[in-house]
XYZ file of C-alpha atoms in Angstrom:
109
model
C -0.103 0.228 0.455
C 3.158 2.274 0.961
C 4.307 1.841 -2.645
C 1.294 2.687 -4.218
C 0.775 5.894 -2.479
C 3.702 6.838 -3.256
C 3.261 5.964 -6.827
C -0.154 7.541 -7.254
C 1.425 10.667 -5.365
C 4.150 11.122 -7.868
C 2.116 10.107 -10.753
C -0.098 12.792 -9.939
C 1.183 15.330 -7.577
C -1.172 17.956 -8.481
C -3.803 15.579 -6.892
C -2.506 15.579 -3.222
C -1.415 17.608 -0.704
C 1.350 14.936 0.566
C 1.934 11.492 0.721
C 2.577 8.655 3.354
C 4.255 5.078 3.137
C 3.764 2.921 5.853
C 6.336 -0.001 5.245
C 6.596 0.588 1.354
C 9.248 1.436 -0.578
C 9.715 3.484 -3.436
C 8.702 2.207 -7.016
C 11.134 0.584 -8.922
C 9.665 0.458 -12.374
C 7.629 2.741 -14.468
C 9.587 6.020 -14.076
C 8.013 7.197 -10.837
C 10.636 10.452 -10.917
C 8.912 11.389 -14.683
C 7.183 14.134 -13.382
C 9.808 15.318 -10.244
C 9.311 18.911 -11.109
C 5.896 19.228 -10.596
C 6.293 16.440 -7.717
C 9.306 18.339 -5.783
C 6.734 20.206 -3.563
C 5.209 17.225 -2.400
C 5.775 16.566 1.133
C 6.299 12.983 2.089
C 6.411 11.156 5.196
C 8.411 7.583 5.007
C 7.110 5.007 8.283
C 9.407 2.000 8.783
C 9.844 -0.536 11.210
C 13.633 -1.229 11.888
C 12.893 -4.771 11.485
C 11.112 -4.852 8.757
C 11.590 -8.075 6.272
C 9.540 -6.649 3.372
C 11.321 -3.264 3.738
C 14.568 -3.637 4.819
C 16.749 -0.442 6.323
C 19.396 -0.772 3.001
C 16.131 -0.289 1.202
C 14.702 2.578 3.243
C 18.474 4.468 3.262
C 18.814 4.515 -0.606
C 14.928 5.519 -1.049
C 16.162 8.426 1.504
C 19.273 9.156 -0.442
C 17.545 9.070 -3.761
C 14.616 11.274 -2.731
C 16.845 13.667 -1.163
C 18.838 14.022 -4.064
C 15.824 14.289 -5.967
C 14.750 17.667 -4.098
C 11.824 16.501 -1.986
C 10.905 17.229 1.432
C 10.311 14.309 3.605
C 10.052 13.259 6.977
C 11.203 9.689 8.240
C 9.788 8.184 11.230
C 11.187 4.445 12.314
C 9.771 2.136 14.742
C 10.703 -0.541 16.723
C 9.882 -4.404 15.510
C 8.552 -5.591 12.593
C 5.844 -4.178 9.957
C 3.147 -4.196 12.922
C 0.392 -0.995 12.711
C 1.148 1.107 16.241
C -1.021 3.444 17.814
C 2.674 5.662 17.822
C 2.897 5.398 14.190
C -0.968 6.862 14.029
C -0.356 9.430 16.031
C 2.564 10.362 14.397
C 0.810 10.341 11.137
C -2.341 12.201 12.250
C 0.508 14.747 13.847
C 2.277 15.333 10.760
C -1.113 15.552 8.301
C -2.313 18.013 10.758
C 0.975 19.800 10.731
C 0.575 20.341 6.781
C -3.685 20.853 6.805
C -2.279 24.051 9.568
C 0.581 25.631 7.142
C -1.848 25.543 4.963
C -4.859 27.247 5.953
C -1.743 29.928 7.827
C -0.833 30.603 4.164
C -4.662 30.726 2.977
C -5.688 33.215 5.720
């Protein structure tokens, strides 16, 4: 799900205010950064678990380097354990989204 969220947000950045990937790596096929200029302003949050077999730390580091070198603004959250969704993750995601909503509302008014 996290990989698909990234794929859609990077392909159609005008449709989204930001994207959160929970345990999903950057898409590797179909040129996910072919609209990098349009998508560069899209806030990204990557959430991963340190002991995840599906999204190992080496892949997280690689994705972080790729997105930073492409000029993206992103937040990385790492959690203990494997791939279990926790209330701590949900709380962090809520906070991250609310910060973006609050910043947008302040800019508009």
